[in-house]
């Protein structure tokens, strides 16, 4: 990666021309109603673009196009090797346009430009390439039948997939769905968050340039309760794949039940425990990881390590170490490559986080660091990474997903107590365990109800392993070959010989 400075990115931001229209059946269009909504940067309040406000009519148009091309088979019946080639080309184009995409992500949702480049764009590339590379290497099966029968077990693309994604990693979350969905031959309608629509809109043009047939990828910006709901209730959408809050995930299940029983696959919220035992191999490393687990991406991470469970015997020492580590995570201008904490996505989220900081104090928790807004850039939305001690697991700051840089420290006295606290949540997305005792590590890893467990580290993961949640953190998995389960139906074909 080339090294740039703040002035470079500021200049690039000035020169950007931003597309705000929807993309349906291979062309950019205004919303049928001609209505738009404003896209404002949380970095400094600047106006970025007017965005097409898609609604029911636009959803109908996109579903019609997606269905038509699916039935025609231009993409759905193309050889897997052909689909692979096109998607690899798309990945190359994303790479070529990586700096512009990263800049759009940073301006739109406030994350540091270095993360946008090294995490978001890099992760998007990896996801699309990995899924593309997999698709001509996955085999179907033959059942172990008696003589005289042939039992074929095959997978078919489901058809029209609507992907509804959040704003915290806009392009990466989209790519976790698009990679396997498109590789498997589906037509997709991507509904980005109203808080971060810019990169999804730009991606559509790159898909067209890569040679994806018209109608195979459509992008509908707009509000969740309007165009999102229209897609979720649509009788000709076969599958909804979603990343977002647990509340909306539940709503999607209702919409599916009210309409065509479309499949609903959800990656939802989390309140993940990061559990530090006194016998952790290296407390300094654990403290640095604990700070990163809540500060990275402004804490706007579904797997944020938002509950720090610390064994009582090391409580004071460890809190001191984390407080020290938090000092290296301070809000700065997101366009400065040195910044590691950016702006909060929008005013609503900003106020929500500050509200929880007040609530934590009201409930009797003690602020160890942070606790207020910050102003590294005038008119921007910034919050100091904040740590609370004296938290018990029933306080709002311990039960609710805040989705901001707010850490709650809770103490425990035994392995049993650590397990009980860790699992005392409706969520089950991730958990961290720090110990040198191999048996304890394995016992804890089994006992914690979470889709990802990290031992002596935080946030392990790769395209090669599934990602998703237990309990109300979701169902199904993104990434790895398991992801293809969501984008295919199983068929059993019996042939009498
Ligand atoms: P959100 O649930 O408010 O919105 C997610 C998406 O759903 C957006 O595109 C939104 O427009 C759409 N939506 C909203 N209401 C809808 C409706 N009635 N019908 C259809 N669509 C609707 O979540 P958010 O605020 O964008 O993102 C934050 C949440 O996402 C957090 O809870 C976080 O934990 C979760 N998240 C989870 C993962 C994961 O992989 N598990 C990853 C990132 C974020
Ligand atoms: Mn935005």
Short mmCIF file of C-alpha atoms and ligand atoms in Angstrom, two decimals:
data_model
loop_
_atom_site.label_atom_id
_atom_site.label_comp_id
_atom_site.label_asym_id
_atom_site.label_seq_id
_atom_site.Cartn_x
_atom_site.Cartn_y
_atom_site.Cartn_z
CA UNK A 1 0.00 0.00 0.00
CA UNK A 2 1.31 3.45 -0.88
CA UNK A 3 1.69 5.84 2.03
CA UNK A 4 -0.29 9.03 1.77
CA UNK A 5 -0.84 11.87 4.17
CA UNK A 6 -3.88 13.79 5.37
CA UNK A 7 -3.51 16.47 2.68
CA UNK A 8 -3.60 13.82 -0.04
CA UNK A 9 -6.87 12.36 1.17
CA UNK A 10 -8.42 15.79 1.71
CA UNK A 11 -7.56 16.66 -1.86
CA UNK A 12 -8.93 13.35 -3.15
CA UNK A 13 -12.14 13.95 -1.21
CA UNK A 14 -12.56 17.32 -2.92
CA UNK A 15 -12.13 15.82 -6.36
CA UNK A 16 -14.54 12.91 -5.86
CA UNK A 17 -17.64 12.71 -7.96
CA UNK A 18 -20.17 10.64 -6.06
CA UNK A 19 -22.95 8.56 -7.61
CA UNK A 20 -26.15 8.45 -5.56
CA UNK A 21 -28.59 6.69 -7.86
CA UNK A 22 -29.95 3.18 -7.62
CA UNK A 23 -28.70 0.48 -9.98
CA UNK A 24 -31.41 -1.66 -11.57
CA UNK A 25 -31.08 -4.05 -14.49
CA UNK A 26 -27.69 -2.71 -15.51
CA UNK A 27 -28.34 1.02 -15.29
CA UNK A 28 -28.22 3.85 -12.80
CA UNK A 29 -31.69 5.25 -12.14
CA UNK A 30 -33.38 7.75 -9.89
CA UNK A 31 -35.95 6.35 -7.49
CA UNK A 32 -39.33 6.02 -9.21
CA UNK A 33 -40.70 8.68 -6.88
CA UNK A 34 -37.72 10.94 -7.78
CA UNK A 35 -37.19 11.36 -4.04
CA UNK A 36 -33.73 11.50 -2.49
CA UNK A 37 -32.22 11.69 0.97
CA UNK A 38 -29.06 13.46 2.08
CA UNK A 39 -25.79 11.72 2.73
CA UNK A 40 -23.85 13.67 5.38
CA UNK A 41 -20.32 12.84 6.50
CA UNK A 42 -19.86 12.33 10.25
CA UNK A 43 -16.25 13.47 9.85
CA UNK A 44 -17.16 17.16 9.72
CA UNK A 45 -20.83 17.37 8.73
CA UNK A 46 -20.12 17.97 5.03
CA UNK A 47 -22.80 17.14 2.49
CA UNK A 48 -21.63 14.26 0.30
CA UNK A 49 -24.48 13.45 -2.07
CA UNK A 50 -28.19 13.08 -2.55
CA UNK A 51 -29.15 9.43 -2.58
CA UNK A 52 -32.05 7.77 -4.41
CA UNK A 53 -34.73 6.95 -1.86
CA UNK A 54 -35.96 3.63 -3.22
CA UNK A 55 -39.33 2.32 -2.20
CA UNK A 56 -41.79 -0.43 -3.10
CA UNK A 57 -41.96 0.39 -6.80
CA UNK A 58 -38.17 0.24 -7.14
CA UNK A 59 -38.07 -3.05 -5.25
CA UNK A 60 -40.64 -4.47 -7.70
CA UNK A 61 -38.58 -3.30 -10.66
CA UNK A 62 -35.37 -4.82 -9.32
CA UNK A 63 -36.99 -8.14 -8.38
CA UNK A 64 -38.52 -8.39 -11.86
CA UNK A 65 -35.13 -7.87 -13.50
CA UNK A 66 -33.38 -10.23 -11.09
CA UNK A 67 -35.97 -12.96 -11.69
CA UNK A 68 -35.94 -12.56 -15.47
CA UNK A 69 -32.19 -12.99 -15.81
CA UNK A 70 -32.21 -15.86 -13.34
CA UNK A 71 -34.79 -17.79 -15.38
CA UNK A 72 -33.03 -16.96 -18.60
CA UNK A 73 -29.92 -18.59 -17.21
CA UNK A 74 -27.34 -16.13 -18.56
CA UNK A 75 -25.61 -16.20 -15.18
CA UNK A 76 -27.40 -18.90 -13.20
CA UNK A 77 -26.67 -21.61 -15.76
CA UNK A 78 -23.26 -20.34 -16.84
CA UNK A 79 -20.43 -22.79 -16.16
CA UNK A 80 -19.00 -22.35 -12.65
CA UNK A 81 -15.60 -21.65 -14.21
CA UNK A 82 -17.17 -18.82 -16.19
CA UNK A 83 -18.75 -17.30 -13.10
CA UNK A 84 -15.43 -17.63 -11.31
CA UNK A 85 -13.68 -15.72 -14.06
CA UNK A 86 -16.16 -12.85 -13.99
CA UNK A 87 -16.03 -12.55 -10.20
CA UNK A 88 -12.24 -12.58 -10.21
CA UNK A 89 -12.40 -9.74 -12.70
CA UNK A 90 -14.76 -7.90 -10.37
CA UNK A 91 -12.26 -8.36 -7.55
CA UNK A 92 -9.49 -6.96 -9.74
CA UNK A 93 -11.63 -3.90 -10.45
CA UNK A 94 -12.36 -3.42 -6.76
CA UNK A 95 -8.63 -3.55 -6.14
CA UNK A 96 -7.95 -1.08 -8.93
CA UNK A 97 -10.56 1.29 -7.47
CA UNK A 98 -9.58 0.45 -3.89
CA UNK A 99 -8.45 3.93 -2.89
CA UNK A 100 -11.64 5.56 -4.11
CA UNK A 101 -13.80 2.90 -2.44
CA UNK A 102 -11.87 3.28 0.81
CA UNK A 103 -12.27 7.05 0.70
CA UNK A 104 -16.03 6.72 0.10
CA UNK A 105 -16.30 4.36 3.07
CA UNK A 106 -14.37 6.75 5.32
CA UNK A 107 -16.33 9.83 4.27
CA UNK A 108 -19.67 8.05 4.53
CA UNK A 109 -19.37 6.26 7.87
CA UNK A 110 -16.36 7.86 9.54
CA UNK A 111 -13.92 4.98 9.91
CA UNK A 112 -10.15 5.66 9.72
CA UNK A 113 -8.86 5.66 6.15
CA UNK A 114 -6.10 3.17 7.06
CA UNK A 115 -8.70 0.68 8.23
CA UNK A 116 -10.87 1.32 5.17
CA UNK A 117 -7.91 0.36 2.99
CA UNK A 118 -6.30 -2.41 5.00
CA UNK A 119 -9.37 -4.00 6.54
CA UNK A 120 -12.43 -3.14 4.46
CA UNK A 121 -11.06 -3.16 0.92
CA UNK A 122 -8.64 -6.00 1.67
CA UNK A 123 -11.41 -8.06 3.28
CA UNK A 124 -13.78 -7.43 0.39
CA UNK A 125 -11.20 -8.61 -2.12
CA UNK A 126 -10.43 -11.70 -0.11
CA UNK A 127 -14.12 -12.58 0.21
CA UNK A 128 -14.96 -12.23 -3.47
CA UNK A 129 -11.82 -14.00 -4.64
CA UNK A 130 -12.16 -16.87 -2.18
CA UNK A 131 -15.82 -17.50 -3.08
CA UNK A 132 -15.06 -17.26 -6.79
CA UNK A 133 -12.14 -19.68 -6.48
CA UNK A 134 -14.30 -22.15 -4.57
CA UNK A 135 -17.19 -22.41 -6.97
CA UNK A 136 -15.60 -24.69 -9.57
CA UNK A 137 -14.21 -26.98 -6.86
CA UNK A 138 -17.37 -27.90 -4.98
CA UNK A 139 -18.83 -31.31 -5.88
CA UNK A 140 -22.32 -32.70 -5.42
CA UNK A 141 -22.99 -36.17 -3.99
CA UNK A 142 -24.34 -39.61 -4.85
CA UNK A 143 -26.36 -41.38 -2.14
CA UNK A 144 -25.34 -44.86 -0.91
CA UNK A 145 -28.34 -46.59 -2.52
CA UNK A 146 -29.08 -50.28 -3.12
CA UNK A 147 -28.44 -51.70 -6.63
CA UNK A 148 -31.09 -50.60 -9.11
CA UNK A 149 -31.32 -47.07 -7.71
CA UNK A 150 -29.28 -43.98 -8.33
CA UNK A 151 -29.71 -41.22 -5.78
CA UNK A 152 -28.32 -37.83 -6.77
CA UNK A 153 -27.88 -35.15 -4.13
CA UNK A 154 -27.41 -31.85 -5.86
CA UNK A 155 -27.43 -28.18 -4.99
CA UNK A 156 -29.21 -25.53 -7.02
CA UNK A 157 -29.07 -21.76 -6.76
CA UNK A 158 -32.09 -20.49 -4.79
CA UNK A 159 -32.97 -17.72 -7.27
CA UNK A 160 -33.49 -14.13 -6.17
CA UNK A 161 -31.54 -13.15 -3.07
CA UNK A 162 -32.04 -9.87 -1.24
CA UNK A 163 -29.01 -8.85 0.84
CA UNK A 164 -29.73 -6.26 3.53
CA UNK A 165 -26.54 -5.01 5.16
CA UNK A 166 -25.41 -2.61 7.92
CA UNK A 167 -23.16 0.44 7.98
CA UNK A 168 -20.23 -0.58 10.15
CA UNK A 169 -18.32 -2.49 7.43
CA UNK A 170 -20.52 -1.65 4.45
CA UNK A 171 -18.54 -3.25 1.65
CA UNK A 172 -17.15 -6.20 3.62
CA UNK A 173 -20.59 -7.21 4.91
CA UNK A 174 -21.95 -6.92 1.37
CA UNK A 175 -19.08 -9.02 -0.01
CA UNK A 176 -19.64 -11.81 2.52
CA UNK A 177 -23.09 -12.18 0.94
CA UNK A 178 -22.31 -11.29 -2.67
CA UNK A 179 -19.30 -13.59 -3.00
CA UNK A 180 -21.07 -16.90 -2.40
CA UNK A 181 -24.50 -15.72 -3.62
CA UNK A 182 -23.21 -14.66 -7.03
CA UNK A 183 -20.72 -17.52 -7.33
CA UNK A 184 -23.57 -19.98 -6.77
CA UNK A 185 -25.51 -18.40 -9.66
CA UNK A 186 -28.14 -16.33 -7.90
CA UNK A 187 -29.44 -12.90 -8.82
CA UNK A 188 -28.92 -10.41 -6.01
CA UNK A 189 -30.55 -7.21 -4.83
CA UNK A 190 -28.24 -5.39 -2.44
CA UNK A 191 -29.85 -3.01 0.04
CA UNK A 192 -27.11 -1.00 1.76
CA UNK A 193 -27.75 0.85 4.99
CA UNK A 194 -29.17 4.35 4.56
CA UNK A 195 -26.21 5.43 6.69
CA UNK A 196 -23.57 4.11 4.26
CA UNK A 197 -24.86 3.60 0.71
CA UNK A 198 -21.93 5.00 -1.30
CA UNK A 199 -19.64 2.01 -1.82
CA UNK A 200 -22.49 -0.36 -2.71
CA UNK A 201 -23.64 2.07 -5.38
CA UNK A 202 -20.12 2.34 -6.78
CA UNK A 203 -19.70 -1.44 -6.70
CA UNK A 204 -22.61 -1.85 -9.13
CA UNK A 205 -20.72 -0.07 -11.90
CA UNK A 206 -17.67 -2.26 -11.30
CA UNK A 207 -19.81 -5.40 -11.53
CA UNK A 208 -21.15 -4.25 -14.86
CA UNK A 209 -17.64 -3.47 -16.08
CA UNK A 210 -16.53 -6.95 -14.99
CA UNK A 211 -19.19 -8.46 -17.24
CA UNK A 212 -21.91 -9.45 -14.79
CA UNK A 213 -25.09 -9.65 -16.89
CA UNK A 214 -27.71 -6.94 -16.34
CA UNK A 215 -30.13 -7.77 -13.54
CA UNK A 216 -27.73 -10.12 -11.72
CA UNK A 217 -26.65 -7.42 -9.27
CA UNK A 218 -29.01 -4.58 -8.40
CA UNK A 219 -28.40 -1.98 -5.70
CA UNK A 220 -31.31 -0.25 -3.98
CA UNK A 221 -30.37 2.49 -1.52
CA UNK A 222 -33.13 3.65 0.79
CA UNK A 223 -34.59 3.19 4.24
CA UNK A 224 -35.05 -0.13 5.96
CA UNK A 225 -38.72 0.35 6.79
CA UNK A 226 -39.40 1.28 3.16
CA UNK A 227 -37.34 -0.53 0.52
CA UNK A 228 -35.91 -3.06 3.01
CA UNK A 229 -39.38 -4.01 4.16
CA UNK A 230 -40.64 -4.17 0.56
CA UNK A 231 -37.93 -6.71 -0.28
CA UNK A 232 -38.53 -8.74 2.87
CA UNK A 233 -42.26 -8.94 2.14
CA UNK A 234 -41.83 -9.59 -1.58
CA UNK A 235 -43.36 -12.82 -2.82
CA UNK A 236 -40.76 -13.27 -5.53
CA UNK A 237 -37.68 -12.94 -3.32
CA UNK A 238 -36.51 -16.45 -2.41
CA UNK A 239 -34.00 -15.64 0.29
CA UNK A 240 -33.11 -12.73 2.55
CA UNK A 241 -29.60 -12.56 3.90
CA UNK A 242 -29.13 -9.97 6.57
CA UNK A 243 -26.51 -8.43 8.79
CA UNK A 244 -27.76 -5.94 11.32
CA UNK A 245 -29.49 -5.64 14.66
CA UNK A 246 -31.32 -8.43 16.42
CA UNK A 247 -34.52 -6.35 16.52
CA UNK A 248 -34.65 -6.05 12.74
CA UNK A 249 -33.62 -9.70 12.29
CA UNK A 250 -36.72 -10.70 14.26
CA UNK A 251 -38.82 -8.38 12.12
CA UNK A 252 -37.55 -10.09 8.97
CA UNK A 253 -38.71 -13.47 10.28
CA UNK A 254 -42.18 -11.98 10.68
CA UNK A 255 -42.15 -10.55 7.14
CA UNK A 256 -41.12 -13.95 5.77
CA UNK A 257 -44.00 -15.58 7.62
CA UNK A 258 -46.41 -12.97 6.35
CA UNK A 259 -45.35 -13.48 2.74
CA UNK A 260 -43.79 -16.44 0.93
CA UNK A 261 -41.82 -18.12 3.72
CA UNK A 262 -38.61 -16.96 2.07
CA UNK A 263 -35.47 -18.23 3.76
CA UNK A 264 -34.09 -15.75 6.28
CA UNK A 265 -30.41 -15.92 7.26
CA UNK A 266 -29.25 -13.48 9.88
CA UNK A 267 -26.06 -12.19 11.39
CA UNK A 268 -27.23 -10.01 14.25
CA UNK A 269 -25.99 -8.31 17.38
CA UNK A 270 -23.57 -9.27 20.11
CA UNK A 271 -22.36 -8.45 23.61
CA UNK A 272 -19.27 -10.55 23.56
CA UNK A 273 -17.36 -11.51 26.72
CA UNK A 274 -13.59 -11.22 26.77
CA UNK A 275 -12.57 -13.41 29.72
CA UNK A 276 -9.19 -12.84 31.36
CA UNK A 277 -7.95 -15.33 33.94
CA UNK A 278 -5.15 -14.53 36.38
CA UNK A 279 -3.01 -17.15 34.64
CA UNK A 280 -3.20 -15.45 31.22
CA UNK A 281 0.14 -15.97 29.46
CA UNK A 282 0.83 -12.26 29.13
CA UNK A 283 -1.31 -9.64 30.83
CA UNK A 284 0.15 -6.74 28.85
CA UNK A 285 -0.80 -8.42 25.60
CA UNK A 286 -4.25 -9.25 26.98
CA UNK A 287 -4.75 -5.63 28.03
CA UNK A 288 -3.76 -4.31 24.62
CA UNK A 289 -6.12 -6.75 22.95
CA UNK A 290 -8.93 -5.78 25.35
CA UNK A 291 -8.51 -2.12 24.39
CA UNK A 292 -8.41 -2.91 20.68
CA UNK A 293 -11.47 -5.15 21.02
CA UNK A 294 -13.61 -2.15 22.02
CA UNK A 295 -11.85 0.70 20.18
CA UNK A 296 -11.32 -0.74 16.71
CA UNK A 297 -13.86 0.74 14.26
CA UNK A 298 -15.07 3.04 17.09
CA UNK A 299 -16.53 -0.01 18.82
CA UNK A 300 -19.04 -0.24 15.97
CA UNK A 301 -18.30 -3.94 15.56
CA UNK A 302 -20.74 -6.81 16.05
CA UNK A 303 -17.97 -8.79 17.73
CA UNK A 304 -16.73 -5.92 19.89
CA UNK A 305 -15.32 -7.25 23.16
CA UNK A 306 -17.73 -5.07 25.10
CA UNK A 307 -17.81 -7.10 28.32
CA UNK A 308 -14.38 -7.54 29.86
CA UNK A 309 -14.58 -10.33 32.46
CA UNK A 310 -11.57 -10.18 34.77
CA UNK A 311 -10.60 -12.58 37.56
CA UNK A 312 -10.90 -10.65 40.83
CA UNK A 313 -7.32 -11.35 41.97
CA UNK A 314 -5.88 -9.32 39.05
CA UNK A 315 -8.64 -6.71 38.79
CA UNK A 316 -6.75 -3.58 39.85
CA UNK A 317 -3.56 -4.46 38.04
CA UNK A 318 -5.39 -5.37 34.86
CA UNK A 319 -7.67 -2.31 34.78
CA UNK A 320 -4.56 -0.18 35.11
CA UNK A 321 -3.00 -1.90 32.12
CA UNK A 322 -6.14 -1.52 29.99
CA UNK A 323 -6.46 2.15 30.94
CA UNK A 324 -2.90 2.63 29.75
CA UNK A 325 -3.59 0.73 26.52
CA UNK A 326 -6.71 2.81 25.81
CA UNK A 327 -4.51 5.92 25.60
CA UNK A 328 -3.19 4.80 22.24
CA UNK A 329 -6.77 4.75 20.88
CA UNK A 330 -7.92 8.34 20.60
CA UNK A 331 -10.27 9.93 18.06
CA UNK A 332 -8.58 11.75 15.21
CA UNK A 333 -9.35 12.93 11.70
CA UNK A 334 -10.38 9.77 9.83
CA UNK A 335 -8.65 11.05 6.68
CA UNK A 336 -5.32 11.09 8.51
CA UNK A 337 -3.60 7.73 7.91
CA UNK A 338 -2.24 7.82 11.49
CA UNK A 339 -5.75 7.88 13.01
CA UNK A 340 -7.01 4.67 14.62
CA UNK A 341 -10.36 5.88 16.01
CA UNK A 342 -12.65 7.74 13.63
CA UNK A 343 -16.06 9.39 13.78
CA UNK A 344 -19.33 7.81 14.95
CA UNK A 345 -21.55 7.02 11.97
CA UNK A 346 -24.33 9.59 12.57
CA UNK A 347 -26.00 11.88 15.08
CA UNK A 348 -28.49 9.22 16.25
CA UNK A 349 -25.78 6.69 17.04
CA UNK A 350 -23.63 9.41 18.61
CA UNK A 351 -26.40 10.38 21.02
CA UNK A 352 -27.23 6.75 21.74
CA UNK A 353 -23.66 6.06 22.83
CA UNK A 354 -23.45 9.18 25.00
CA UNK A 355 -26.80 8.15 26.47
CA UNK A 356 -25.32 4.82 27.57
CA UNK A 357 -22.29 6.57 29.07
CA UNK A 358 -24.68 8.63 31.21
CA UNK A 359 -26.76 5.60 32.07
CA UNK A 360 -23.68 3.66 33.21
CA UNK A 361 -22.84 6.44 35.66
CA UNK A 362 -26.47 6.66 36.84
CA UNK A 363 -26.45 2.93 37.53
CA UNK A 364 -23.38 3.24 39.72
CA UNK A 365 -20.56 2.08 37.45
CA UNK A 366 -17.28 3.97 37.65
CA UNK A 367 -15.57 5.64 34.69
CA UNK A 368 -11.90 4.63 34.43
CA UNK A 369 -11.18 6.59 31.24
CA UNK A 370 -12.99 8.58 28.55
CA UNK A 371 -16.64 9.34 29.21
CA UNK A 372 -17.19 12.29 26.91
CA UNK A 373 -17.31 13.46 23.32
CA UNK A 374 -14.19 14.68 21.54
CA UNK A 375 -13.60 17.22 18.78
CA UNK A 376 -10.55 16.39 16.70
CA UNK A 377 -12.42 17.89 13.72
CA UNK A 378 -14.98 20.70 13.98
CA UNK A 379 -18.61 19.68 13.36
CA UNK A 380 -17.74 15.98 13.51
CA UNK A 381 -19.12 13.22 15.72
CA UNK A 382 -16.42 11.78 17.97
CA UNK A 383 -16.46 9.96 21.30
CA UNK A 384 -13.57 9.18 23.65
CA UNK A 385 -13.10 5.45 24.18
CA UNK A 386 -14.62 4.83 27.59
CA UNK A 387 -14.10 2.14 30.21
CA UNK A 388 -16.39 1.42 33.17
CA UNK A 389 -15.44 -0.65 36.20
CA UNK A 390 -17.73 -1.74 39.05
CA UNK A 391 -20.19 -3.08 36.49
CA UNK A 392 -22.53 -5.95 37.20
CA UNK A 393 -23.97 -8.02 34.39
CA UNK A 394 -27.51 -6.72 34.80
CA UNK A 395 -26.70 -3.04 34.21
CA UNK A 396 -27.76 -1.64 30.83
CA UNK A 397 -24.12 -1.09 29.83
CA UNK A 398 -23.61 -4.86 30.30
CA UNK A 399 -26.82 -6.14 28.73
CA UNK A 400 -27.33 -3.86 25.71
CA UNK A 401 -25.33 -3.78 22.53
CA UNK A 402 -24.12 -0.17 22.55
CA UNK A 403 -22.21 -0.34 19.28
CA UNK A 404 -19.70 2.27 20.35
CA UNK A 405 -16.38 2.49 22.23
CA UNK A 406 -17.78 1.69 25.68
CA UNK A 407 -16.21 -1.12 27.70
CA UNK A 408 -17.72 -2.70 30.82
CA UNK A 409 -15.43 -4.48 33.27
CA UNK A 410 -17.05 -7.24 35.32
CA UNK A 411 -15.19 -9.40 37.84
CA UNK A 412 -15.46 -13.13 38.57
CA UNK A 413 -13.97 -15.54 41.11
CA UNK A 414 -14.11 -18.95 39.47
CA UNK A 415 -14.35 -20.65 36.11
CA UNK A 416 -17.98 -21.56 36.85
CA UNK A 417 -18.83 -17.95 37.60
CA UNK A 418 -17.06 -16.76 34.45
CA UNK A 419 -19.12 -19.20 32.34
CA UNK A 420 -22.36 -18.15 34.01
CA UNK A 421 -21.72 -14.44 33.40
CA UNK A 422 -20.44 -14.99 29.86
CA UNK A 423 -23.58 -16.89 28.87
CA UNK A 424 -26.01 -14.65 30.72
CA UNK A 425 -26.96 -12.72 27.57
CA UNK A 426 -29.40 -13.26 24.71
CA UNK A 427 -26.45 -13.00 22.32
CA UNK A 428 -23.86 -15.60 21.31
CA UNK A 429 -21.56 -14.16 18.70
CA UNK A 430 -18.00 -14.33 20.03
CA UNK A 431 -15.92 -14.83 23.16
CA UNK A 432 -12.28 -14.45 24.17
CA UNK A 433 -10.48 -16.60 26.75
CA UNK A 434 -7.07 -15.77 28.19
CA UNK A 435 -5.33 -18.52 30.18
CA UNK A 436 -2.14 -20.61 30.10
CA UNK A 437 -4.02 -23.69 31.30
CA UNK A 438 -4.79 -25.86 28.27
CA UNK A 439 -7.54 -27.80 30.01
CA UNK A 440 -9.21 -24.64 31.25
CA UNK A 441 -9.00 -23.11 27.76
CA UNK A 442 -10.71 -26.13 26.20
CA UNK A 443 -13.34 -26.38 28.91
CA UNK A 444 -14.16 -22.69 28.58
CA UNK A 445 -14.21 -22.81 24.79
CA UNK A 446 -16.81 -25.61 24.97
CA UNK A 447 -18.88 -24.00 27.70
CA UNK A 448 -19.22 -20.56 26.14
CA UNK A 449 -22.18 -20.31 23.78
CA UNK A 450 -20.73 -18.37 20.86
CA UNK A 451 -20.12 -18.83 17.15
CA UNK A 452 -16.47 -17.77 17.41
CA UNK A 453 -14.16 -18.44 20.35
CA UNK A 454 -10.71 -16.89 20.56
CA UNK A 455 -8.06 -18.26 22.89
CA UNK A 456 -5.26 -15.91 23.94
CA UNK A 457 -6.20 -13.48 21.18
CA UNK A 458 -9.13 -11.37 20.08
CA UNK A 459 -10.83 -11.43 16.70
CA UNK A 460 -9.27 -14.41 14.91
CA UNK A 461 -10.89 -15.22 11.59
CA UNK A 462 -10.51 -15.71 7.89
CA UNK A 463 -12.51 -16.66 4.80
CA UNK A 464 -11.57 -20.27 5.50
CA UNK A 465 -13.69 -20.48 8.67
CA UNK A 466 -17.41 -19.87 9.22
CA UNK A 467 -18.61 -16.73 11.00
CA UNK A 468 -21.94 -16.25 12.73
CA UNK A 469 -23.85 -16.49 15.94
CA UNK A 470 -25.57 -18.73 18.46
CA UNK A 471 -28.84 -17.69 20.12
CA UNK A 472 -30.11 -14.23 19.17
CA UNK A 473 -26.91 -13.37 17.35
CA UNK A 474 -28.27 -15.12 14.29
CA UNK A 475 -28.42 -18.31 12.28
CA UNK A 476 -26.46 -19.71 9.36
CA UNK A 477 -22.89 -18.71 8.67
CA UNK A 478 -21.03 -16.31 6.41
CA UNK A 479 -17.59 -17.22 5.01
CA UNK A 480 -16.09 -20.65 4.30
CA UNK A 481 -17.83 -23.33 2.23
CA UNK A 482 -20.63 -23.38 4.84
CA UNK A 483 -21.79 -20.04 3.45
CA UNK A 484 -22.94 -21.74 0.27
CA UNK A 485 -25.68 -23.51 2.26
CA UNK A 486 -27.56 -20.23 2.35
CA UNK A 487 -27.49 -19.66 -1.37
CA UNK A 488 -28.47 -23.13 -2.56
CA UNK A 489 -31.37 -25.57 -2.16
CA UNK A 490 -30.66 -29.28 -1.78
CA UNK A 491 -32.33 -31.60 -4.28
CA UNK A 492 -32.61 -35.40 -4.09
CA UNK A 493 -33.19 -37.04 -7.48
CA UNK A 494 -34.06 -40.77 -7.54
CA UNK A 495 -33.45 -42.69 -10.75
CA UNK A 496 -34.67 -46.30 -11.03
CA UNK A 497 -32.21 -48.29 -13.08
P1 LIG B 1 -30.11 -2.26 11.57
O1 LIG B 1 -30.69 -3.55 11.96
O2 LIG B 1 -30.74 -1.03 12.04
O3 LIG B 1 -30.04 -2.14 9.99
C1 LIG B 1 -29.46 -3.13 9.19
C2 LIG B 1 -30.07 -3.06 7.81
O4 LIG B 1 -31.45 -3.40 7.91
C3 LIG B 1 -30.02 -1.67 7.17
O5 LIG B 1 -29.76 -1.80 5.80
C4 LIG B 1 -31.42 -1.16 7.40
O6 LIG B 1 -31.82 -0.21 6.45
C5 LIG B 1 -32.23 -2.42 7.27
N1 LIG B 1 -33.56 -2.36 7.90
C6 LIG B 1 -33.94 -1.60 8.97
N2 LIG B 1 -35.24 -1.79 9.23
C7 LIG B 1 -35.71 -2.68 8.33
C8 LIG B 1 -36.98 -3.26 8.07
N3 LIG B 1 -38.04 -2.98 8.84
N4 LIG B 1 -37.10 -4.14 7.07
C9 LIG B 1 -36.03 -4.45 6.30
N5 LIG B 1 -34.81 -3.92 6.47
C10 LIG B 1 -34.64 -3.04 7.48
O7 LIG B 1 -28.59 -2.37 12.02
P2 LIG B 1 -27.46 -1.27 11.81
O8 LIG B 1 -27.70 -0.20 12.83
O9 LIG B 1 -27.31 -0.92 10.41
O10 LIG B 1 -26.17 -2.10 12.21
C11 LIG B 1 -25.83 -2.33 13.51
C12 LIG B 1 -26.20 -3.73 13.92
O11 LIG B 1 -25.66 -4.69 13.02
C13 LIG B 1 -25.66 -4.10 15.25
O12 LIG B 1 -26.67 -4.68 16.03
C14 LIG B 1 -24.58 -5.13 14.96
O13 LIG B 1 -24.35 -6.05 15.96
C15 LIG B 1 -25.09 -5.77 13.74
N6 LIG B 1 -23.98 -6.36 12.99
C16 LIG B 1 -23.85 -7.72 12.99
C17 LIG B 1 -22.83 -8.35 12.31
C18 LIG B 1 -22.71 -9.83 12.30
O14 LIG B 1 -22.07 -10.35 11.42
N7 LIG B 1 -23.29 -10.54 13.23
C19 LIG B 1 -21.93 -7.57 11.58
C20 LIG B 1 -22.07 -6.19 11.58
C21 LIG B 1 -23.12 -5.61 12.29
MN1 LIG B 2 -23.15 8.09 5.88
#
